[in-house]
Short mmCIF file of C-alpha atoms and ligand atoms in Angstrom, two decimals:
data_model
loop_
_atom_site.label_atom_id
_atom_site.label_comp_id
_atom_site.label_asym_id
_atom_site.label_seq_id
_atom_site.Cartn_x
_atom_site.Cartn_y
_atom_site.Cartn_z
CA MET F 256 -20.93 31.54 -9.45
CA SER F 257 -18.13 33.59 -11.14
CA VAL F 258 -14.53 32.36 -10.69
CA PRO F 259 -13.60 35.69 -8.29
CA ARG F 260 -16.51 34.73 -6.13
CA TYR F 261 -15.05 30.90 -5.85
CA TRP F 262 -11.66 32.13 -5.12
CA ARG F 263 -12.74 34.81 -2.38
CA LYS F 264 -14.69 32.08 -0.36
CA GLN F 265 -11.99 29.60 -0.88
CA LEU F 266 -10.17 29.72 2.28
CA ASN F 267 -13.01 29.25 4.60
CA ARG F 268 -14.21 26.15 1.99
CA TYR F 269 -10.77 24.22 2.39
CA ASN F 270 -10.12 24.59 5.86
CA LEU F 271 -13.21 25.74 7.80
CA LYS F 272 -12.24 28.99 8.81
CA GLY F 273 -14.70 30.80 10.67
CA SER F 274 -14.64 33.33 13.53
CA LYS F 275 -15.45 33.44 17.12
CA CYS F 276 -16.80 35.82 19.86
CA GLU F 277 -14.25 35.40 22.61
CA THR F 278 -16.88 37.41 24.90
CA CYS F 279 -19.37 34.72 25.12
CA GLY F 280 -17.76 32.04 23.14
CA ARG F 281 -20.18 31.56 20.34
CA HIS F 282 -18.76 30.10 16.87
CA PHE F 283 -19.54 31.47 13.72
CA PHE F 284 -19.21 29.62 9.96
CA PRO F 285 -19.17 31.28 7.52
CA PRO F 286 -17.24 33.90 9.80
CA ARG F 287 -19.15 37.12 10.97
CA GLY F 288 -17.24 40.35 12.01
CA LEU F 289 -20.04 41.28 14.56
CA CYS F 290 -21.27 38.83 17.55
CA PRO F 291 -25.08 39.17 17.11
CA GLU F 292 -25.38 38.76 21.14
CA CYS F 293 -22.66 41.03 22.34
CA ARG F 294 -23.04 43.78 19.52
CA ARG F 295 -20.20 46.40 20.32
CA ASP F 296 -19.08 44.37 23.37
CA GLY F 297 -18.10 41.21 21.51
CA LYS F 298 -14.49 40.47 20.53
CA ILE F 299 -14.19 38.48 17.33
CA VAL F 300 -11.36 36.49 16.19
CA ASP F 301 -10.87 33.82 13.47
CA CYS F 302 -10.70 30.25 14.32
CA GLU F 303 -10.26 27.19 12.64
CA PHE F 304 -12.77 24.29 13.06
CA SER F 305 -11.89 20.70 13.84
CA GLY F 306 -14.07 19.50 11.36
CA ASN F 307 -15.59 16.94 13.70
CA GLY F 308 -19.57 17.24 13.95
CA THR F 309 -22.96 15.44 13.99
CA VAL F 310 -25.68 15.26 11.42
CA ARG F 311 -28.87 17.53 12.69
CA THR F 312 -31.16 16.99 9.99
CA PHE F 313 -30.48 15.99 6.11
CA SER F 314 -32.25 15.59 2.69
CA ILE F 315 -31.44 13.20 0.02
CA ILE F 316 -30.83 15.15 -3.40
CA ARG F 317 -32.47 12.78 -6.13
CA THR F 318 -32.50 15.81 -8.93
CA ALA F 319 -29.51 18.37 -9.30
CA SER F 320 -28.26 20.52 -11.98
CA SER F 321 -26.06 19.35 -14.50
CA ASP F 322 -23.16 19.93 -12.62
CA TYR F 323 -23.97 17.91 -9.90
CA ASP F 324 -26.18 15.21 -11.69
CA ILE F 325 -23.90 12.27 -11.93
CA GLN F 326 -23.62 12.10 -7.92
CA THR F 327 -27.07 11.68 -7.38
CA PRO F 328 -28.45 10.29 -5.26
CA TYR F 329 -26.55 12.12 -2.66
CA PRO F 330 -27.28 13.26 1.20
CA LEU F 331 -27.07 17.11 1.75
CA ALA F 332 -27.12 17.30 5.56
CA ILE F 333 -27.22 20.27 8.28
CA ILE F 334 -23.95 19.52 10.31
CA GLU F 335 -23.59 20.84 13.75
CA LEU F 336 -19.81 21.13 14.24
CA ASP F 337 -18.35 20.08 17.67
CA GLU F 338 -17.64 23.73 18.41
CA GLY F 339 -21.42 24.62 18.23
CA THR F 340 -22.18 25.99 14.78
CA CYS F 341 -23.95 24.72 11.95
CA MET F 342 -23.39 24.42 8.21
CA THR F 343 -24.60 22.65 5.18
CA ALA F 344 -22.78 20.12 3.53
CA GLN F 345 -22.55 16.92 1.32
CA VAL F 346 -21.98 13.82 3.24
CA ILE F 347 -20.39 11.11 1.26
CA CYS F 348 -22.31 7.97 2.02
CA GLU F 349 -25.21 5.91 0.83
CA PRO F 350 -28.54 7.51 1.22
CA GLU F 351 -29.74 4.48 3.30
CA GLU F 352 -26.69 4.82 5.65
CA ILE F 353 -26.98 8.49 6.98
CA HIS F 354 -29.14 9.24 9.78
CA ILE F 355 -29.75 12.22 12.26
CA GLY F 356 -27.12 12.22 15.10
CA MET F 357 -24.69 10.51 12.80
CA LYS F 358 -20.96 11.53 13.60
CA VAL F 359 -19.22 12.54 10.98
CA LYS F 360 -15.77 14.38 10.05
CA ARG F 361 -14.46 16.70 7.38
CA VAL F 362 -12.60 15.69 4.02
CA PHE F 363 -11.39 17.49 1.07
CA ARG F 364 -13.39 16.82 -2.15
CA ARG F 365 -14.18 18.16 -5.59
CA ILE F 366 -17.41 20.45 -5.03
CA ILE F 367 -18.20 21.10 -8.60
CA ALA F 368 -16.19 21.15 -12.12
CA GLU F 369 -17.44 23.59 -14.44
CA GLY F 370 -17.86 21.44 -17.96
CA ASN F 371 -14.60 20.17 -19.14
CA GLY F 372 -12.92 23.13 -19.60
CA GLY F 373 -13.69 25.53 -16.54
CA VAL F 374 -12.31 25.90 -13.18
CA ILE F 375 -12.35 22.77 -10.56
CA VAL F 376 -13.85 24.11 -6.78
CA TYR F 377 -12.72 22.17 -4.15
CA GLY F 378 -13.83 22.63 -0.36
CA THR F 379 -15.13 20.48 2.37
CA LYS F 380 -17.27 17.63 2.63
CA PHE F 381 -18.08 15.03 5.32
CA VAL F 382 -17.51 11.30 5.80
CA PRO F 383 -19.18 9.01 8.87
CA ALA F 384 -16.48 9.60 11.48
CA MET Z 55 20.46 14.18 8.85
CA VAL Z 56 17.96 14.60 6.04
CA GLY Z 57 14.89 12.47 6.46
CA ILE Z 58 11.50 11.89 6.80
CA ILE Z 59 9.62 13.81 9.33
CA THR Z 60 6.46 12.61 8.92
CA TYR Z 61 4.26 10.69 6.45
CA GLY Z 62 0.81 9.84 5.56
CA ALA Z 63 -1.02 8.04 2.87
CA TYR Z 64 -4.50 7.90 1.37
CA ILE Z 65 -6.57 5.25 -0.66
CA PRO Z 66 -10.14 5.81 -1.89
CA ARG Z 67 -12.88 3.46 -0.45
CA TYR Z 68 -14.33 1.89 -3.55
CA ARG Z 69 -12.67 -1.56 -5.10
CA ILE Z 70 -13.30 -3.49 -8.32
CA LYS Z 71 -12.31 -7.05 -8.55
CA THR Z 72 -10.14 -7.92 -11.51
CA GLU Z 73 -12.70 -10.67 -12.20
CA GLU Z 74 -15.49 -8.29 -12.77
CA ILE Z 75 -13.27 -6.43 -15.37
CA ALA Z 76 -12.45 -9.66 -17.10
CA ARG Z 77 -16.21 -10.57 -17.18
CA VAL Z 78 -16.96 -7.64 -19.15
CA TRP Z 79 -14.70 -8.14 -21.66
CA GLY Z 80 -15.20 -12.05 -21.96
CA ALA Z 81 -11.66 -12.67 -20.39
CA ASN Z 82 -10.65 -15.23 -17.94
CA GLY Z 83 -10.71 -13.10 -14.60
CA ALA Z 84 -8.99 -16.11 -12.26
CA GLU Z 85 -6.06 -16.22 -14.93
CA ILE Z 86 -5.68 -12.49 -15.21
CA ALA Z 87 -5.86 -12.29 -11.41
CA ALA Z 88 -3.32 -14.86 -11.08
CA GLY Z 89 -0.97 -13.66 -13.67
CA LEU Z 90 -0.58 -10.06 -12.63
CA GLY Z 91 -0.98 -10.86 -8.82
CA VAL Z 92 -3.50 -8.24 -8.65
CA LYS Z 93 -6.88 -9.24 -6.88
CA GLU Z 94 -8.76 -5.97 -7.00
CA LYS Z 95 -7.92 -2.24 -7.51
CA SER Z 96 -8.76 0.75 -5.78
CA VAL Z 97 -11.45 3.03 -7.76
CA PRO Z 98 -11.59 6.91 -6.73
CA ASP Z 99 -15.04 8.36 -5.67
CA LEU Z 100 -16.73 10.87 -8.31
CA ASP Z 101 -15.24 13.67 -6.46
CA GLU Z 102 -11.80 12.64 -5.94
CA ASP Z 103 -8.88 13.41 -8.05
CA THR Z 104 -5.14 13.62 -7.47
CA ILE Z 105 -5.76 16.99 -5.56
CA THR Z 106 -7.92 15.81 -2.93
CA MET Z 107 -5.94 12.67 -2.47
CA SER Z 108 -2.77 14.60 -2.14
CA VAL Z 109 -4.80 16.93 0.53
CA GLU Z 110 -5.97 13.76 2.65
CA ALA Z 111 -2.55 12.33 2.67
CA ALA Z 112 -0.58 15.68 3.79
CA ARG Z 113 -3.25 16.14 6.35
CA SER Z 114 -2.51 12.73 7.83
CA ALA Z 115 1.02 13.23 7.87
CA LEU Z 116 0.44 16.47 9.78
CA ALA Z 117 -2.16 14.63 12.14
CA ARG Z 118 0.72 12.42 13.14
CA ARG Z 119 3.24 15.13 13.75
CA ASP Z 120 2.17 19.14 13.80
CA ILE Z 121 4.91 21.03 11.94
CA PRO Z 122 4.65 24.66 12.01
CA ARG Z 123 2.94 25.39 8.60
CA ASP Z 124 5.32 28.69 8.15
CA ALA Z 125 8.20 26.39 7.94
CA ILE Z 126 7.12 24.43 5.19
CA GLY Z 127 9.30 26.12 2.28
CA ALA Z 128 8.16 23.86 -0.54
CA ILE Z 129 5.58 21.62 -1.90
CA TYR Z 130 5.98 19.30 -4.88
CA VAL Z 131 2.86 16.88 -6.14
CA GLY Z 132 3.90 14.11 -8.31
CA SER Z 133 1.46 12.58 -10.70
CA GLU Z 134 0.54 11.62 -14.04
CA SER Z 135 -3.10 12.80 -13.78
CA HIS Z 136 -2.95 16.40 -12.25
CA PRO Z 137 -6.53 17.51 -12.73
CA TYR Z 138 -5.48 20.75 -14.66
CA ALA Z 139 -2.98 20.58 -17.50
CA VAL Z 140 -1.97 24.23 -16.60
CA LYS Z 141 -2.77 25.00 -12.92
CA PRO Z 142 -0.72 23.60 -10.16
CA SER Z 143 -2.18 21.00 -7.86
CA SER Z 144 0.77 21.86 -5.43
CA ALA Z 145 -0.74 25.31 -4.94
CA THR Z 146 -4.25 24.28 -4.02
CA VAL Z 147 -2.45 21.60 -1.50
CA GLY Z 148 -0.42 24.26 0.07
CA GLU Z 149 -3.76 26.13 0.65
CA ALA Z 150 -5.52 23.37 2.19
CA ILE Z 151 -2.59 22.53 4.51
CA CYS Z 152 -2.11 26.25 5.34
CA ALA Z 153 1.20 26.32 4.19
CA THR Z 154 0.64 29.35 1.89
CA PRO Z 155 2.18 31.80 0.78
CA VAL Z 156 5.60 31.79 1.81
CA MET Z 157 6.67 28.74 -0.03
CA THR Z 158 7.85 27.31 -3.69
CA ALA Z 159 5.71 24.97 -5.20
CA ALA Z 160 5.47 22.84 -8.63
CA ASP Z 161 4.17 19.69 -9.92
CA TYR Z 162 5.97 16.78 -11.06
CA GLU Z 163 5.76 14.46 -13.90
CA PHE Z 164 7.90 11.25 -14.72
CA ALA Z 165 5.43 8.52 -15.23
CA CYS Z 166 5.19 6.62 -12.13
CA LYS Z 167 8.42 8.06 -10.26
CA ALA Z 168 7.42 11.54 -10.14
CA GLY Z 169 7.03 11.24 -6.36
CA THR Z 170 10.07 10.07 -5.54
CA ALA Z 171 11.81 12.70 -7.72
CA ALA Z 172 9.69 14.85 -5.24
CA ILE Z 173 11.65 13.54 -2.18
CA GLN Z 174 15.01 13.96 -3.75
CA THR Z 175 13.91 17.64 -4.70
CA CYS Z 176 13.14 18.12 -0.94
CA MET Z 177 15.96 16.50 0.26
CA GLY Z 178 18.47 18.80 -1.57
CA LEU Z 179 16.32 22.03 -0.61
CA VAL Z 180 16.73 21.08 2.98
CA LYS Z 181 20.34 20.10 3.20
CA SER Z 182 21.35 23.25 1.15
CA GLY Z 183 19.37 25.01 3.90
CA MET Z 184 16.78 26.70 1.27
CA VAL Z 185 14.18 25.29 3.28
CA LYS Z 186 13.07 24.15 6.76
CA TYR Z 187 10.37 21.47 5.66
CA GLY Z 188 9.73 20.04 2.23
CA CYS Z 189 6.64 18.41 1.40
CA ALA Z 190 6.80 15.61 -1.56
CA ILE Z 191 3.75 13.64 -2.60
CA GLY Z 192 3.09 11.32 -5.40
CA ALA Z 193 -0.67 10.34 -6.19
CA ASP Z 194 -2.36 9.09 -9.27
CA THR Z 195 -5.95 8.19 -10.49
CA ALA Z 196 -4.32 6.16 -13.00
CA GLN Z 197 -6.02 5.76 -16.40
CA GLY Z 198 -6.06 2.72 -18.57
CA ALA Z 199 -8.15 2.59 -21.57
CA PRO Z 200 -11.42 0.34 -21.22
CA GLY Z 201 -10.28 -3.18 -22.40
CA ASP Z 202 -6.44 -2.74 -22.22
CA ALA Z 203 -4.27 -4.62 -20.09
CA LEU Z 204 -3.71 -1.86 -18.10
CA GLU Z 205 -7.28 -1.45 -16.95
CA TYR Z 206 -6.83 -4.34 -14.72
CA THR Z 207 -4.31 -2.45 -12.54
CA ALA Z 208 -4.83 1.18 -12.85
CA SER Z 209 -5.85 2.25 -9.72
CA ALA Z 210 -5.88 5.44 -7.05
CA GLY Z 211 -4.30 6.34 -4.23
CA GLY Z 212 -0.99 8.38 -2.72
CA ALA Z 213 1.20 9.40 -0.09
CA ALA Z 214 2.89 12.45 1.22
CA PHE Z 215 6.16 12.85 3.01
CA PHE Z 216 7.76 15.91 5.00
CA ILE Z 217 10.98 15.99 4.64
CA GLY Z 218 13.51 17.81 6.85
CA ASN Z 219 16.52 17.48 9.37
CA ASP Z 220 15.02 18.02 12.71
CA ASN Z 221 14.83 14.65 14.65
CA PRO Z 222 13.40 12.70 11.61
CA ILE Z 223 11.02 9.32 11.89
CA ALA Z 224 13.68 7.80 8.95
CA GLU Z 225 16.86 9.15 8.02
CA ILE Z 226 17.57 9.03 4.59
CA ASN Z 227 21.33 7.85 3.99
CA HIS Z 228 21.48 7.85 0.35
CA THR Z 229 19.97 8.67 -3.19
CA CYS Z 230 20.81 8.01 -6.33
CA SER Z 231 19.24 7.60 -9.64
CA TYR Z 232 19.56 5.63 -13.10
CA THR Z 233 17.93 7.55 -16.10
CA SER Z 234 17.97 6.77 -20.10
CA ASP Z 235 15.46 7.67 -22.83
CA THR Z 236 13.24 4.51 -23.24
CA PRO Z 237 9.90 4.63 -25.16
CA ASP Z 238 8.05 2.06 -22.85
CA PHE Z 239 4.78 4.12 -21.93
CA TRP Z 240 3.56 7.25 -22.92
CA ARG Z 241 0.75 9.93 -23.31
CA ARG Z 242 0.43 12.59 -25.73
CA GLU Z 243 -1.15 16.25 -24.91
CA GLY Z 244 -4.59 15.69 -25.12
CA GLN Z 245 -5.11 12.07 -24.97
CA THR Z 246 -7.25 10.51 -22.20
CA TYR Z 247 -5.26 7.00 -22.04
CA PRO Z 248 -1.60 6.14 -22.14
CA SER Z 249 -0.06 3.91 -24.82
CA HIS Z 250 2.61 1.53 -24.17
CA GLY Z 251 4.97 -0.68 -25.78
CA GLY Z 252 3.89 -4.02 -24.89
CA ARG Z 253 6.19 -6.55 -23.88
CA PHE Z 254 9.07 -3.82 -24.73
CA SER Z 255 7.88 -2.61 -21.15
CA GLY Z 256 9.55 -5.41 -19.42
CA ASP Z 257 13.48 -6.34 -19.88
CA PRO Z 258 14.70 -2.82 -21.47
CA ALA Z 259 12.64 -0.89 -19.18
CA TYR Z 260 11.37 -1.68 -15.93
CA PHE Z 261 14.17 -4.30 -15.30
CA LYS Z 262 16.91 -2.72 -16.52
CA HIS Z 263 16.35 0.98 -14.70
CA VAL Z 264 15.03 -0.80 -11.45
CA GLN Z 265 18.39 -2.89 -11.27
CA GLY Z 266 20.55 -0.06 -12.36
CA ALA Z 267 19.55 2.15 -9.66
CA ALA Z 268 19.21 -0.81 -7.05
CA HIS Z 269 23.07 -1.75 -8.08
CA LEU Z 270 24.54 1.70 -8.11
CA MET Z 271 22.69 2.03 -4.44
CA MET Z 272 24.39 -0.75 -3.16
CA GLU Z 273 28.01 -0.32 -4.83
CA GLN Z 274 27.94 3.39 -3.15
CA MET Z 275 26.67 2.31 0.03
CA GLY Z 276 29.00 -1.17 -0.13
CA THR Z 277 25.56 -2.99 1.10
CA THR Z 278 24.15 -6.30 -0.10
CA PRO Z 279 20.57 -7.38 -0.09
CA SER Z 280 20.87 -8.61 3.19
CA ASP Z 281 21.73 -5.78 5.08
CA TYR Z 282 18.31 -4.47 4.77
CA ASP Z 283 15.18 -5.24 6.61
CA TYR Z 284 12.73 -4.44 4.00
CA ALA Z 285 12.83 -3.52 0.35
CA ILE Z 286 10.07 -1.36 -1.74
CA PHE Z 287 10.03 -1.74 -5.70
CA HIS Z 288 7.78 -0.26 -7.83
CA GLN Z 289 4.69 -2.49 -8.23
CA PRO Z 290 2.77 -2.02 -11.69
CA ASN Z 291 1.82 -5.48 -10.82
CA ALA Z 292 2.79 -8.02 -8.23
CA LYS Z 293 4.85 -10.11 -10.74
CA PHE Z 294 7.55 -7.35 -11.80
CA PRO Z 295 8.30 -6.32 -8.17
CA ARG Z 296 9.04 -9.99 -7.27
CA LYS Z 297 10.94 -10.87 -10.02
CA VAL Z 298 13.23 -7.96 -9.59
CA ALA Z 299 13.45 -8.52 -5.95
CA ALA Z 300 14.60 -12.27 -6.66
CA MET Z 301 17.20 -10.98 -9.38
CA LEU Z 302 18.85 -8.93 -6.75
CA GLY Z 303 18.76 -10.96 -4.13
CA PHE Z 304 16.05 -9.64 -1.90
CA THR Z 305 13.86 -12.24 -0.32
CA SER Z 306 9.76 -12.34 -0.44
CA THR Z 307 9.73 -11.61 3.34
CA GLN Z 308 11.75 -8.40 2.78
CA ILE Z 309 9.45 -7.13 0.18
CA LYS Z 310 6.00 -8.15 1.78
CA PRO Z 311 5.03 -5.13 4.09
CA GLY Z 312 5.70 -2.50 0.94
CA LEU Z 313 3.70 -4.98 -1.48
CA ALA Z 314 0.40 -3.25 -1.46
CA VAL Z 315 -0.47 -4.21 -5.39
CA PRO Z 316 -2.49 -7.12 -4.93
CA ARG Z 317 -5.14 -5.22 -3.00
CA LEU Z 318 -4.64 -1.95 -4.36
CA GLY Z 319 -3.58 -2.24 -7.74
CA ASN Z 320 -1.01 0.33 -9.51
CA THR Z 321 -1.21 3.85 -8.06
CA TYR Z 322 1.45 4.81 -10.84
CA SER Z 323 3.34 7.94 -8.97
CA GLY Z 324 1.63 6.81 -5.61
CA ALA Z 325 2.64 3.02 -5.57
CA VAL Z 326 6.41 3.35 -4.36
CA PRO Z 327 4.97 6.24 -1.69
CA ILE Z 328 2.55 3.84 -0.49
CA GLY Z 329 4.90 1.24 -0.34
CA ILE Z 330 7.33 3.08 2.08
CA SER Z 331 4.05 4.31 4.07
CA ALA Z 332 2.96 0.65 4.64
CA THR Z 333 6.78 -0.21 5.62
CA LEU Z 334 6.81 2.70 7.96
CA ASP Z 335 3.59 1.68 9.42
CA ILE Z 336 5.23 -1.36 10.80
CA ALA Z 337 8.96 -0.44 11.27
CA LYS Z 338 11.06 -0.60 14.32
CA PRO Z 339 13.73 1.87 15.24
CA GLY Z 340 17.01 0.80 13.47
CA ASP Z 341 15.32 -0.96 10.61
CA HIS Z 342 16.95 -0.53 7.41
CA ILE Z 343 15.03 -0.03 4.28
CA PHE Z 344 15.70 -0.14 0.41
CA VAL Z 345 13.75 1.69 -2.17
CA THR Z 346 13.86 1.61 -5.83
CA SER Z 347 11.10 3.34 -7.91
CA TYR Z 348 10.38 3.28 -11.51
CA GLY Z 349 9.07 5.83 -14.08
CA SER Z 350 8.69 4.98 -17.70
CA GLY Z 351 10.50 7.05 -20.05
CA ALA Z 352 12.53 5.86 -17.88
CA GLY Z 353 14.29 6.28 -14.72
CA SER Z 354 14.50 4.40 -11.67
CA ASP Z 355 15.43 6.52 -8.10
CA ALA Z 356 16.84 4.55 -5.22
CA PHE Z 357 16.79 5.69 -1.36
CA ASP Z 358 18.65 4.05 1.42
CA ILE Z 359 16.70 4.49 4.66
CA THR Z 360 17.30 4.05 8.66
CA VAL Z 361 14.19 4.18 10.83
CA THR Z 362 15.05 6.33 13.95
CA ASP Z 363 13.92 6.26 17.37
CA ALA Z 364 11.71 9.07 16.80
CA ILE Z 365 9.10 6.98 15.45
CA GLU Z 366 8.10 5.48 18.51
CA SER Z 367 8.75 8.76 20.52
CA ASP Z 368 6.21 11.59 22.16
CA VAL Z 369 7.13 13.86 18.90
CA PHE Z 370 5.13 11.44 16.60
CA ASN Z 371 2.00 9.47 16.86
CA ARG Z 372 1.98 6.94 14.24
CA SER Z 373 -1.94 6.03 15.24
CA ALA Z 374 -3.16 9.82 14.57
CA ALA Z 375 -3.80 8.58 10.74
CA PRO Z 376 -4.70 5.52 9.01
CA THR Z 377 -2.44 2.79 8.11
CA VAL Z 378 -2.23 1.55 4.59
CA GLU Z 379 -3.54 -1.90 5.91
CA GLU Z 380 -6.49 -0.25 7.57
CA LEU Z 381 -7.12 2.28 4.53
CA LEU Z 382 -7.28 -1.32 2.41
CA ALA Z 383 -9.70 -2.67 4.42
CA ASN Z 384 -13.60 -2.40 4.58
CA GLY Z 385 -13.27 -1.45 0.46
CA LYS Z 386 -17.02 -1.20 -1.25
CA TYR Z 387 -16.96 -3.01 -4.35
CA LEU Z 388 -18.27 -2.13 -7.27
CA ASP Z 389 -19.40 -3.68 -10.81
CA TYR Z 390 -18.15 -2.51 -13.63
CA ALA Z 391 -21.33 -0.29 -14.58
CA LEU Z 392 -20.99 1.73 -11.36
CA TYR Z 393 -17.08 1.73 -11.93
CA ALA Z 394 -17.35 3.16 -15.43
CA LYS Z 395 -19.52 5.95 -13.97
CA HIS Z 396 -16.70 6.55 -11.26
CA LYS Z 397 -13.69 6.74 -13.85
CA GLY Z 398 -15.87 9.24 -16.06
CA LYS Z 399 -16.05 6.45 -18.82
CA ILE Z 400 -19.78 7.55 -19.25
CA VAL Z 401 -20.00 11.03 -20.73
CA MET Z 402 -22.97 12.98 -19.28
CA GLN Z 403 -25.01 15.01 -21.72
ZN1 ZN H 264 -20.58 37.07 21.95
#
């Protein structure tokens, strides 16, 4: 991914900033500008997620591209945030420790460092709560 | 009066025992652990660095006491392991705690005292009315070359302090410093590991500057060691702070809560900030705290702090973030091979 693309999505990655529809109460991450339910009747506002959630499903990554390889094996999970929307993120724990229904909370970590001279990308991962 | 509005600490979850490091180098682990007074040290996870630890510490501080993000006018991160040579850690921390864009920020470096230098800067900005709140952080993923004496202690952690004058949990009554050009420890640009002057790092460096600043503080405040409930000294190992405390006339009881080094190792810029955090974790209103940091090169910053009623009031929720004691508990132990991977001592091709 290019540096400008990383940067544009930075605020959402750092702080789980998404949006919600005030009409029906649905939350969106990444943020959406239009509610798929309410369409034109929906009133979309910015919101920040608490960062608490539950593991809905997961996969153990054993082979990864070179930038992520040193971390393998690591769990990648679909996490349902307490506000009711899902996101995919790494859970920092042993592969045998993760399970469906596990409560997790957000932490601030390095997502990727491009070699020794490239940009370091930071963002949100999860740890057992 | 200017003081600490809230604070938070962060220590990574991984640990390695002094004896495990000694085993690899064929050294006597029990003897080294006893000599340094360091049993084990913290190790950062593969995706942790000074920026991530600073963000976690600052977020813990804000969990204890929420302050308006737009009132945070300054952020200074003190470290000798900023992830970038050029690109400020402080701007990323500012963005991650939603304090950007109307704020000033800079990264500080003064070996192990960059965090206390950040506190002094924030005090000046608050006292002069330039900012309402300033955030001062000291954090490091400390480096020690494989096989070097520093490898037994170089660890990872940090703490954040929000400085302001609106109902602080601890008032900072006074600060003073003692600085001279002393070549006891250094790292040149582009070098991975620091160099040190061996025995030279003791008397003319640590002991001279810590005592210099400590005496200056007691002289200017008209105090003696018995006027304080707690004292925190820079802790590159457990031996130095114990010795300097005794030389100055402080007791082992006074330094005990703030002496994290036996189970944490030397977190460099994080050491005194974590020591202050550990002491504030247990402090009561009215407690009087003496602090002296040390940074090679060399200098010491001293602080005279009084804990206020606010620490036990509704404006502050101490249990909303983990204490240093809680952060030190439940460590996950690594063997040397995994430790080397964590510290990037194995180069992946
Ligand atoms: Zn809707």
